[in-house]
Short mmCIF file of C-alpha atoms in Angstrom, two decimals:
data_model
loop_
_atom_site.label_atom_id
_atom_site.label_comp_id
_atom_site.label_asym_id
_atom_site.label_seq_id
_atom_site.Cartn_x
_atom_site.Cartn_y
_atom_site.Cartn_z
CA UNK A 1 153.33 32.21 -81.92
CA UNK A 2 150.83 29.90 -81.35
CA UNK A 3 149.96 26.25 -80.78
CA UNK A 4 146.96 24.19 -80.86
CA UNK A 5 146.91 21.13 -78.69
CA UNK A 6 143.66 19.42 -78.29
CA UNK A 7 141.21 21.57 -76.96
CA UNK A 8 143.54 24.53 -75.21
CA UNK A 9 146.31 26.56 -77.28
CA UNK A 10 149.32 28.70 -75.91
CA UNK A 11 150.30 31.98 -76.93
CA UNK A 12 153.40 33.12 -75.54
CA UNK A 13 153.06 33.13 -71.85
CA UNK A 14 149.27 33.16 -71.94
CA UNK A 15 147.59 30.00 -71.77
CA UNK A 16 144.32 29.65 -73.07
CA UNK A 17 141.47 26.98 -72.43
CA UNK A 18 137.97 25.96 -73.55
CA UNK A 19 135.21 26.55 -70.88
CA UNK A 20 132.66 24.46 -70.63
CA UNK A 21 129.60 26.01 -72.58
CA UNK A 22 127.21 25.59 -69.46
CA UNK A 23 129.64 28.09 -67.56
CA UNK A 24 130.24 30.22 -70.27
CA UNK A 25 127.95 32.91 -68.90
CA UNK A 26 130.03 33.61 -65.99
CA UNK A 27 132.57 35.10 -68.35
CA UNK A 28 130.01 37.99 -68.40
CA UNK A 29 128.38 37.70 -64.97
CA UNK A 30 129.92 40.26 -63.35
CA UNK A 31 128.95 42.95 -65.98
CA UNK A 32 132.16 43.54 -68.11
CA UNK A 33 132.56 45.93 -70.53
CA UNK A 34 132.97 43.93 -73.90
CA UNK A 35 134.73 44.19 -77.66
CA UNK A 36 132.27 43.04 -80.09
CA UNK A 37 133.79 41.76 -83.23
CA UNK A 38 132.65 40.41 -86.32
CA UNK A 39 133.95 39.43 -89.83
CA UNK A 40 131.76 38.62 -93.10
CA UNK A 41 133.57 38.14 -96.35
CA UNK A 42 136.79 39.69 -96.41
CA UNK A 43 135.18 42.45 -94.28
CA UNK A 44 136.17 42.48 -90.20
CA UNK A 45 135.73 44.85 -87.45
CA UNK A 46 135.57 45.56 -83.88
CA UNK A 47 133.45 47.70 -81.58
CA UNK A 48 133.42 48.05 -77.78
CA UNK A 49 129.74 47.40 -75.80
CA UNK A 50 128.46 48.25 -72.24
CA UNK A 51 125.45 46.51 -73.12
CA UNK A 52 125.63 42.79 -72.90
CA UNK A 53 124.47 40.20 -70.60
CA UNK A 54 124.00 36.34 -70.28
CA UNK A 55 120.63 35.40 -70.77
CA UNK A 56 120.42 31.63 -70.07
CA UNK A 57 122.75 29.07 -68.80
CA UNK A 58 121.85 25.49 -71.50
CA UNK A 59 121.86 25.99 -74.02
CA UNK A 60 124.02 29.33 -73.18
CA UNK A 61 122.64 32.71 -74.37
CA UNK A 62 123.28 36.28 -74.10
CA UNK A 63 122.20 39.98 -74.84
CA UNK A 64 124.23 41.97 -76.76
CA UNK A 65 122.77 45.89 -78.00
CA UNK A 66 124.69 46.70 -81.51
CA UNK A 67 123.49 49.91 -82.87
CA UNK A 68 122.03 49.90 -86.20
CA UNK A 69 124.56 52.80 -87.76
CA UNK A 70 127.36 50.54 -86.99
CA UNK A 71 129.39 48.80 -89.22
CA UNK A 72 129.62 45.72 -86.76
CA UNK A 73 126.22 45.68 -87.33
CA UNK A 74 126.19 45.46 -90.58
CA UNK A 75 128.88 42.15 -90.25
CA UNK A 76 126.71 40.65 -87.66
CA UNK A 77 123.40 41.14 -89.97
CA UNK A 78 125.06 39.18 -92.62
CA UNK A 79 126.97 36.81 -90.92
CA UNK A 80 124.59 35.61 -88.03
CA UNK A 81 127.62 35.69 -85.90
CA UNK A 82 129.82 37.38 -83.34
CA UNK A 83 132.51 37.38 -80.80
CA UNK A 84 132.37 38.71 -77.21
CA UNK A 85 135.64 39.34 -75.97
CA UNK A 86 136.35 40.39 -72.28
CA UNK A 87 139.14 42.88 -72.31
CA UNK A 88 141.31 44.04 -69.13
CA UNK A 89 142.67 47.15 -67.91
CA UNK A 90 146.04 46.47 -70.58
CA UNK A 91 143.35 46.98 -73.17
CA UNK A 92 141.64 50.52 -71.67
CA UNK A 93 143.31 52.43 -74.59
CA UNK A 94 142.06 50.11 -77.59
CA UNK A 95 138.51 49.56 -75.50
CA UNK A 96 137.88 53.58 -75.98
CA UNK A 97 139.97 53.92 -79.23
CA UNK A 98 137.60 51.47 -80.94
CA UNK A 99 134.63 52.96 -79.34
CA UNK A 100 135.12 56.54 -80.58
CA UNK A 101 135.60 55.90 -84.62
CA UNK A 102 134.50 53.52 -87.35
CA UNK A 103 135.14 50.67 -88.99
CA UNK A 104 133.89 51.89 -92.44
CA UNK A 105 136.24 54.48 -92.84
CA UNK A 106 139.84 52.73 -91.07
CA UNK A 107 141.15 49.66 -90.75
CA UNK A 108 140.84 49.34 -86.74
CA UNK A 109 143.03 46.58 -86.32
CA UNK A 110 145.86 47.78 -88.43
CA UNK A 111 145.70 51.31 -86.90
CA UNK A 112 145.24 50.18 -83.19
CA UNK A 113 147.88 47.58 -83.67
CA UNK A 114 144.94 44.80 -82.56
CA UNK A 115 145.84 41.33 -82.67
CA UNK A 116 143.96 38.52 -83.20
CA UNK A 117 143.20 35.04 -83.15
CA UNK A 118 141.04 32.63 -84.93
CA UNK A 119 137.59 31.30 -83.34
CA UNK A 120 136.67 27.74 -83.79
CA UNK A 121 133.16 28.35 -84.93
CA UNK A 122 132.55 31.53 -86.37
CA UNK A 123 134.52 33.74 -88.74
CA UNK A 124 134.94 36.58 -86.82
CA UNK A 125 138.76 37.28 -85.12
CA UNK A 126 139.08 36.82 -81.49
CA UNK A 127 141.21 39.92 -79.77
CA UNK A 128 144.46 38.95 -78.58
CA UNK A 129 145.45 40.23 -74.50
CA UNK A 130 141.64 39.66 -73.90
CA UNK A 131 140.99 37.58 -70.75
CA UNK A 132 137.48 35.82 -72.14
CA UNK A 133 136.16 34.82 -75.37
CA UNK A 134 132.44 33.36 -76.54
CA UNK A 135 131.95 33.21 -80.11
CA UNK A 136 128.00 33.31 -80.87
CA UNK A 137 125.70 32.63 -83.65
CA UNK A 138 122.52 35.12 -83.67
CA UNK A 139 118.96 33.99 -82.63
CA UNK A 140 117.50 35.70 -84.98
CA UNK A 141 114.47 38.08 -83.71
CA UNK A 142 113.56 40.50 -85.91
CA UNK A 143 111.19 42.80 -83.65
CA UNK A 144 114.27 43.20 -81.39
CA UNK A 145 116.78 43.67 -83.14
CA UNK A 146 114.79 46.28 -85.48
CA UNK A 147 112.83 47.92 -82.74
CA UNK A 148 116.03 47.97 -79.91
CA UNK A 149 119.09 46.80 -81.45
CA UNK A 150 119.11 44.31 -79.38
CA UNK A 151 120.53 41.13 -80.33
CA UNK A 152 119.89 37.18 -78.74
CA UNK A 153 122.83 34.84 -79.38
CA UNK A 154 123.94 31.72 -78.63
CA UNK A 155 127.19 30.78 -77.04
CA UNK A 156 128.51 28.20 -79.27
CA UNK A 157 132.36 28.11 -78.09
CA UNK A 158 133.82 29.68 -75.42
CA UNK A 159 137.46 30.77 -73.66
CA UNK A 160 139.52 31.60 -70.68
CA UNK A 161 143.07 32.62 -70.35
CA UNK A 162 143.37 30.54 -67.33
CA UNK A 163 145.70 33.45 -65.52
CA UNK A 164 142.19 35.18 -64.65
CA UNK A 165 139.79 32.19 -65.32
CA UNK A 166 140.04 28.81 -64.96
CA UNK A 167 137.11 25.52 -63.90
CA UNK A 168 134.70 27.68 -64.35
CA UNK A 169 135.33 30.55 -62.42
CA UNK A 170 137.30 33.73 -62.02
CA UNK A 171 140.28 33.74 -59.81
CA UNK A 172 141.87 36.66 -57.89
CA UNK A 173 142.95 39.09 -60.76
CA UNK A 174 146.16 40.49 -61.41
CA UNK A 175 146.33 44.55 -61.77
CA UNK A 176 147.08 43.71 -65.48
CA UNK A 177 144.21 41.20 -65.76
CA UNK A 178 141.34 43.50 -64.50
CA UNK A 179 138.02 43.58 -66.88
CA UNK A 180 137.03 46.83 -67.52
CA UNK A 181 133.62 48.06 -66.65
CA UNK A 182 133.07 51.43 -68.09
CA UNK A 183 131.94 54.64 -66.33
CA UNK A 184 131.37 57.36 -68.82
CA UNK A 185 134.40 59.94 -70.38
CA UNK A 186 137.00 57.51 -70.69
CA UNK A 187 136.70 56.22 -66.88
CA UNK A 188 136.50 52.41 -65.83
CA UNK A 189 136.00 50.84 -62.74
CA UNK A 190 138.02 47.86 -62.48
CA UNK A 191 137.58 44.28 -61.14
CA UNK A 192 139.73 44.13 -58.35
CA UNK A 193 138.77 43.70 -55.27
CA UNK A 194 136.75 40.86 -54.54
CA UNK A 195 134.40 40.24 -51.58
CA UNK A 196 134.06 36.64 -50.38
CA UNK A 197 130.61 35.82 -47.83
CA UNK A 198 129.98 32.41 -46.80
CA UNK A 199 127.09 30.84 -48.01
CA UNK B 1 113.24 59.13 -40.99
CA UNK B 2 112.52 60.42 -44.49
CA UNK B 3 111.93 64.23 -45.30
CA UNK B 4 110.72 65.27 -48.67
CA UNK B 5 111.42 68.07 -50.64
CA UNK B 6 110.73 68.84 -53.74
CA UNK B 7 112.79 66.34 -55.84
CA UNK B 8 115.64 65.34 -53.30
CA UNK B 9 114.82 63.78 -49.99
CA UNK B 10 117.18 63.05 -47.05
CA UNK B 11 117.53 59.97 -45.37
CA UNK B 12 119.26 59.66 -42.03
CA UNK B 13 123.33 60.73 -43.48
CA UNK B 14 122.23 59.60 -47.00
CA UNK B 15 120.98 62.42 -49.58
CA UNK B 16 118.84 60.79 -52.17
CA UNK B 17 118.52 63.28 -55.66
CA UNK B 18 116.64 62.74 -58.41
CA UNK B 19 119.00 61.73 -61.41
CA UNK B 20 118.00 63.12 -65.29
CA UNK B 21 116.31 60.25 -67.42
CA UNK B 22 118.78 61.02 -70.18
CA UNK B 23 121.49 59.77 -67.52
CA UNK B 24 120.25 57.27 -65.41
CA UNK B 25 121.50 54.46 -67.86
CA UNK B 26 124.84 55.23 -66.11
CA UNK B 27 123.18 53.63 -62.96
CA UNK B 28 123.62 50.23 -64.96
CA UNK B 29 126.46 50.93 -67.30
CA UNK B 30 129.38 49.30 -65.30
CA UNK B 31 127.64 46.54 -64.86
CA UNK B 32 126.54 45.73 -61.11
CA UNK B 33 124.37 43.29 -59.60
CA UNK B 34 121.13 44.54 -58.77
CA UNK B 35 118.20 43.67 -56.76
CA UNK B 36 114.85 43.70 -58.37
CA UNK B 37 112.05 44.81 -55.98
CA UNK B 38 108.16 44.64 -56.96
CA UNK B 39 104.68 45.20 -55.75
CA UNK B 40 101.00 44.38 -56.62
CA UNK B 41 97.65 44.32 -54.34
CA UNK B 42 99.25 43.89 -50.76
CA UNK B 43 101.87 41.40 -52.09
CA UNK B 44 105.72 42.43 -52.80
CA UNK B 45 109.15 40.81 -52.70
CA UNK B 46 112.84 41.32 -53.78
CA UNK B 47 114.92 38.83 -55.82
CA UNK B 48 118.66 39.38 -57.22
CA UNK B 49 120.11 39.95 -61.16
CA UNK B 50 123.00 39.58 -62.06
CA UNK B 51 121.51 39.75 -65.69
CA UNK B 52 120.46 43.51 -66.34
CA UNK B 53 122.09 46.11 -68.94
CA UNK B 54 120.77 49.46 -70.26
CA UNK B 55 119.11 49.53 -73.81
CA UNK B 56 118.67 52.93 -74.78
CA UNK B 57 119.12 56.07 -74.43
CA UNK B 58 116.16 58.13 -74.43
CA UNK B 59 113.58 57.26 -73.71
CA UNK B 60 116.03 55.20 -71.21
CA UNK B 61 115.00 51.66 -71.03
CA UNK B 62 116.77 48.64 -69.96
CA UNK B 63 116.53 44.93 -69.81
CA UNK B 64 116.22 42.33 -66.99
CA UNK B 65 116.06 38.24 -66.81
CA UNK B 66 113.10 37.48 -64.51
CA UNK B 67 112.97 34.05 -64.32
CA UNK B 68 109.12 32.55 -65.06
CA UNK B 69 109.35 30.35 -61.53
CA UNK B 70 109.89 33.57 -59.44
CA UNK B 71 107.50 35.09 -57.07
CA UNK B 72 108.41 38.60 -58.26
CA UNK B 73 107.69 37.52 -61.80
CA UNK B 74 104.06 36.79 -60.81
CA UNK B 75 104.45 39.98 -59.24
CA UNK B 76 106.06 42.02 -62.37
CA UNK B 77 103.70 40.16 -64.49
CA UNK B 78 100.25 41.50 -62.70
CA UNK B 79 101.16 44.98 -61.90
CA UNK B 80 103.47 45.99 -65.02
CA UNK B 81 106.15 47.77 -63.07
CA UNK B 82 109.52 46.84 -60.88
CA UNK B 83 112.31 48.93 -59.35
CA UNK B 84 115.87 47.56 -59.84
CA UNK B 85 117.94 48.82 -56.52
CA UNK B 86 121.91 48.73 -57.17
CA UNK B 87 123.13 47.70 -53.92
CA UNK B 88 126.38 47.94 -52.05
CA UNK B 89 129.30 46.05 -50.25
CA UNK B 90 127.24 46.96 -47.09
CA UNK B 91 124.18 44.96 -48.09
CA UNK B 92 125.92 42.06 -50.08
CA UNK B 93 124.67 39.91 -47.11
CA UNK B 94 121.49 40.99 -48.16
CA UNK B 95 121.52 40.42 -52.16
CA UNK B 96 122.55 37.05 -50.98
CA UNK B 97 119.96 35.75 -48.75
CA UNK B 98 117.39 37.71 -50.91
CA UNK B 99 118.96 35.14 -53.86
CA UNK B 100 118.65 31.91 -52.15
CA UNK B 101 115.09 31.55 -50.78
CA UNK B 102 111.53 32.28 -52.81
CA UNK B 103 108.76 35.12 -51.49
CA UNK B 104 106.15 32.83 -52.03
CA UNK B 105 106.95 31.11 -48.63
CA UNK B 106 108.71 33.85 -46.44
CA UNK B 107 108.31 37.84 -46.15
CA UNK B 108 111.91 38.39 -47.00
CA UNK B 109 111.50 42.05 -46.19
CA UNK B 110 111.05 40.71 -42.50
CA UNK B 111 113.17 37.98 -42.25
CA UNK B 112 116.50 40.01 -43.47
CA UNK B 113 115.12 42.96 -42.44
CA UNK B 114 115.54 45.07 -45.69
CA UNK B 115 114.02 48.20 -45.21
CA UNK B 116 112.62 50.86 -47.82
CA UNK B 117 110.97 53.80 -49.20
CA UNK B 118 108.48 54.50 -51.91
CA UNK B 119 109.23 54.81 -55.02
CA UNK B 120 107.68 58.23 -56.93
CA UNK B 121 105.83 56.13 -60.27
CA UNK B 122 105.22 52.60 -59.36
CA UNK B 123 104.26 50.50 -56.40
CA UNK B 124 107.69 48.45 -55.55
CA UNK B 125 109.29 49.30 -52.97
CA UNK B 126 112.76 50.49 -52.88
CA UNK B 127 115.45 49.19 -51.20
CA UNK B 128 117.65 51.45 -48.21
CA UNK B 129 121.15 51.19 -48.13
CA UNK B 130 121.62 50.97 -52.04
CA UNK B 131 123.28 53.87 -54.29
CA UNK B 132 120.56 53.68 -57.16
CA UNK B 133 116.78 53.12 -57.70
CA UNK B 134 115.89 52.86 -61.31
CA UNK B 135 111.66 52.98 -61.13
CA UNK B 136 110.54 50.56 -64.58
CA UNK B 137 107.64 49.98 -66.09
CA UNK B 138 107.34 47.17 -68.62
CA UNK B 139 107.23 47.26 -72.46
CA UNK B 140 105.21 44.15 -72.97
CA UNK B 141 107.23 42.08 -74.69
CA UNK B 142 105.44 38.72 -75.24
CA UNK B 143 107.93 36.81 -77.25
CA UNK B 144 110.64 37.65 -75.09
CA UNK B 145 109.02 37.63 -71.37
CA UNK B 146 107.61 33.42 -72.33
CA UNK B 147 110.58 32.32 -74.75
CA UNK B 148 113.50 33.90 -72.53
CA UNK B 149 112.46 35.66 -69.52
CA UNK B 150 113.53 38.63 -70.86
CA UNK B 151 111.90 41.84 -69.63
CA UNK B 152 112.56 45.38 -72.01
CA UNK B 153 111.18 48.11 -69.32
CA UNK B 154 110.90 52.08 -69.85
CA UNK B 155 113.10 53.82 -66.61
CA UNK B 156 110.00 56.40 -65.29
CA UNK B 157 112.04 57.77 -62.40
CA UNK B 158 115.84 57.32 -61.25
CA UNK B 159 117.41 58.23 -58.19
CA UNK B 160 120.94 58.12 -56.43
CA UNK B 161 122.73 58.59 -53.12
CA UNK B 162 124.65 61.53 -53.88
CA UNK B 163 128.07 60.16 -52.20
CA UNK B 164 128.06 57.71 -54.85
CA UNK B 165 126.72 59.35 -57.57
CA UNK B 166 125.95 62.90 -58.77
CA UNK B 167 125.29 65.13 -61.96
CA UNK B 168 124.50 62.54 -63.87
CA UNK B 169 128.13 60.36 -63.04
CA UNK B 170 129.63 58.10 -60.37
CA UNK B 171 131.99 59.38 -58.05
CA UNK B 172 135.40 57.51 -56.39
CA UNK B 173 133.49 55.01 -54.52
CA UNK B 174 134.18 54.96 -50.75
CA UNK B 175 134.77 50.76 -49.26
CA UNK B 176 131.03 51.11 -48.11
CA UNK B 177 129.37 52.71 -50.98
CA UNK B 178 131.43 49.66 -53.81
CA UNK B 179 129.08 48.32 -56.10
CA UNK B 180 128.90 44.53 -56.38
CA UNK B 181 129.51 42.13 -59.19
CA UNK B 182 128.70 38.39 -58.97
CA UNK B 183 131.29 35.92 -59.56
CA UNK B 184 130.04 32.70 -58.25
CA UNK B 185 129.52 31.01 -54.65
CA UNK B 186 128.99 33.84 -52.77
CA UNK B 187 132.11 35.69 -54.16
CA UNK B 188 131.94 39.26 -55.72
CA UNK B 189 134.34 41.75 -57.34
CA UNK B 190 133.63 45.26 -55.93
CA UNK B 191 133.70 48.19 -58.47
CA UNK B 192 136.83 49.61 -56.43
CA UNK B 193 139.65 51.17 -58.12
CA UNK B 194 139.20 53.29 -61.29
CA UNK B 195 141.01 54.05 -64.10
CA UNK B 196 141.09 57.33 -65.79
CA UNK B 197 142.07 57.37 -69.43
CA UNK B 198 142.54 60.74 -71.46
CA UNK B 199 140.56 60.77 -74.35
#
């Protein structure tokens, strides 16, 4: 069940918050492996990516690469918008499972038992047990995204679940709240460790 | 001291191998912080990126933010070429200072005494101590390089310390050998524990 108050909503025991846009980067700044979704009409799907990055901090911007043959592409072409969503290690399974079939032939959500919230900005379905969320209207740049699939966004609304991430910054993750950062055959390395230096 | 032969050279305990094209993507894939190392005339320098991804395949390209104020951009910009370097917990130190000061007024190679090795296709240096050299040469990009800093560069050559990586994959990374990921304020996570999914 959910909640809204103001600008943060619960969701059972997960709390989630609003990050400031001009942080919204670091959501991807340690190089997470992402689920792309999208929605246009009564059409929704969800992929996973490798291949994002932020691009600029104000107004924020990233990178995302979403291969022409997919049907998230074909959402994001005619909706001019997206969501990034940062999965963690509870999500491994659905991260590959969504990554190895297509949304033009199943219903991804129904048969991966995915669930999802609204976004505030853009139609397309945030991914529920995600740790991050920045919902994105496309830049559009035609050479690029013809010539590379490669896709320029901007962040227009981002969001923490403030277990992992909270004023702007990650915290110390929980084994269960690990972002994925995939390897190759269905192997991650996960964000756990961290490495402090003084600066 | 450096021995070459044929495509694999050997480096004090480290074993450097050539790594395919088709697979050197997987150099990036997991998303580490790398640093970016380039040459022209008698000129060079090394900055950090956090902001790098793969973009295809084959032929393997990938893109990088260089941002316009940089020395290395003047440098990227006049010669064509750069090396991205993926470096390790042993040299995060390193990716640190190399982030916070500009080569236009110091010889960082000197002052943090980073040492290197040629690369095989372009005239950046490359950086001892990391796990992965990706040689790039730049797709001139106009629109992207002056409205976002946004390089798209063709991988030439890739090579890899074999105790990290090998045939074309990374291995279980030993403390030492962890790739970094930057957080914020000097903080990393390290690509440290894996998880294996079967798929």
């Amino acid at each position: 069940m959910t909640f809204t108050l103001g600008r943060s909503f619960f969701k059972s025991d997960t709390m989630v918050k609003a990050v400031e846009l001009e942080k919204s980067y670091k959501l991807l700044n340690h190089g997470p492996t992402v689920l792309v979704s999208a929605a246009h009409g009564d059409q929704r799907n969800v992929m996973a990516a490798a291949w994002s990055m932020p691009l600029d901090f104000s107004p924020p911007k990233l990178c995302v690469v979403i291969e022409s043959s997919s049907f998230t592409r074909q959402l994001v072409d005619a909706e001019g918008s997206f969501a990034l969503n940062v999965p963690t290690r509870l999500l491994a399974d659905t991260t590959l499972q969504v990554g190895h079939c297509t949304g033009s032939e199943i219903d991804k959500f129904a048969k991966f038992k995915i669930e999802t919230f609204p976004a505030s900005q853009i139609r397309a379905p945030l991914i529920s047990g995600c740790v991050g969320w920045l919902e994105c209207k496309v830049i559009r740049e035609e050479r690029n995204e013809k010539n590379y699939d490669l896709f320029i966004a901007e962040i227009v609304a981002a969001w923490a679940d403030t277990r992992a991430f909270e004023n702007g910054r990650w915290k110390k993750l929980t084994p269960d709240l690990q972002t994925l950062h995939y390897i190759a055959g269905g192997a991650f390395f996960l964000a756990a460790d961290t490495l402090e230096i003084d600066v």
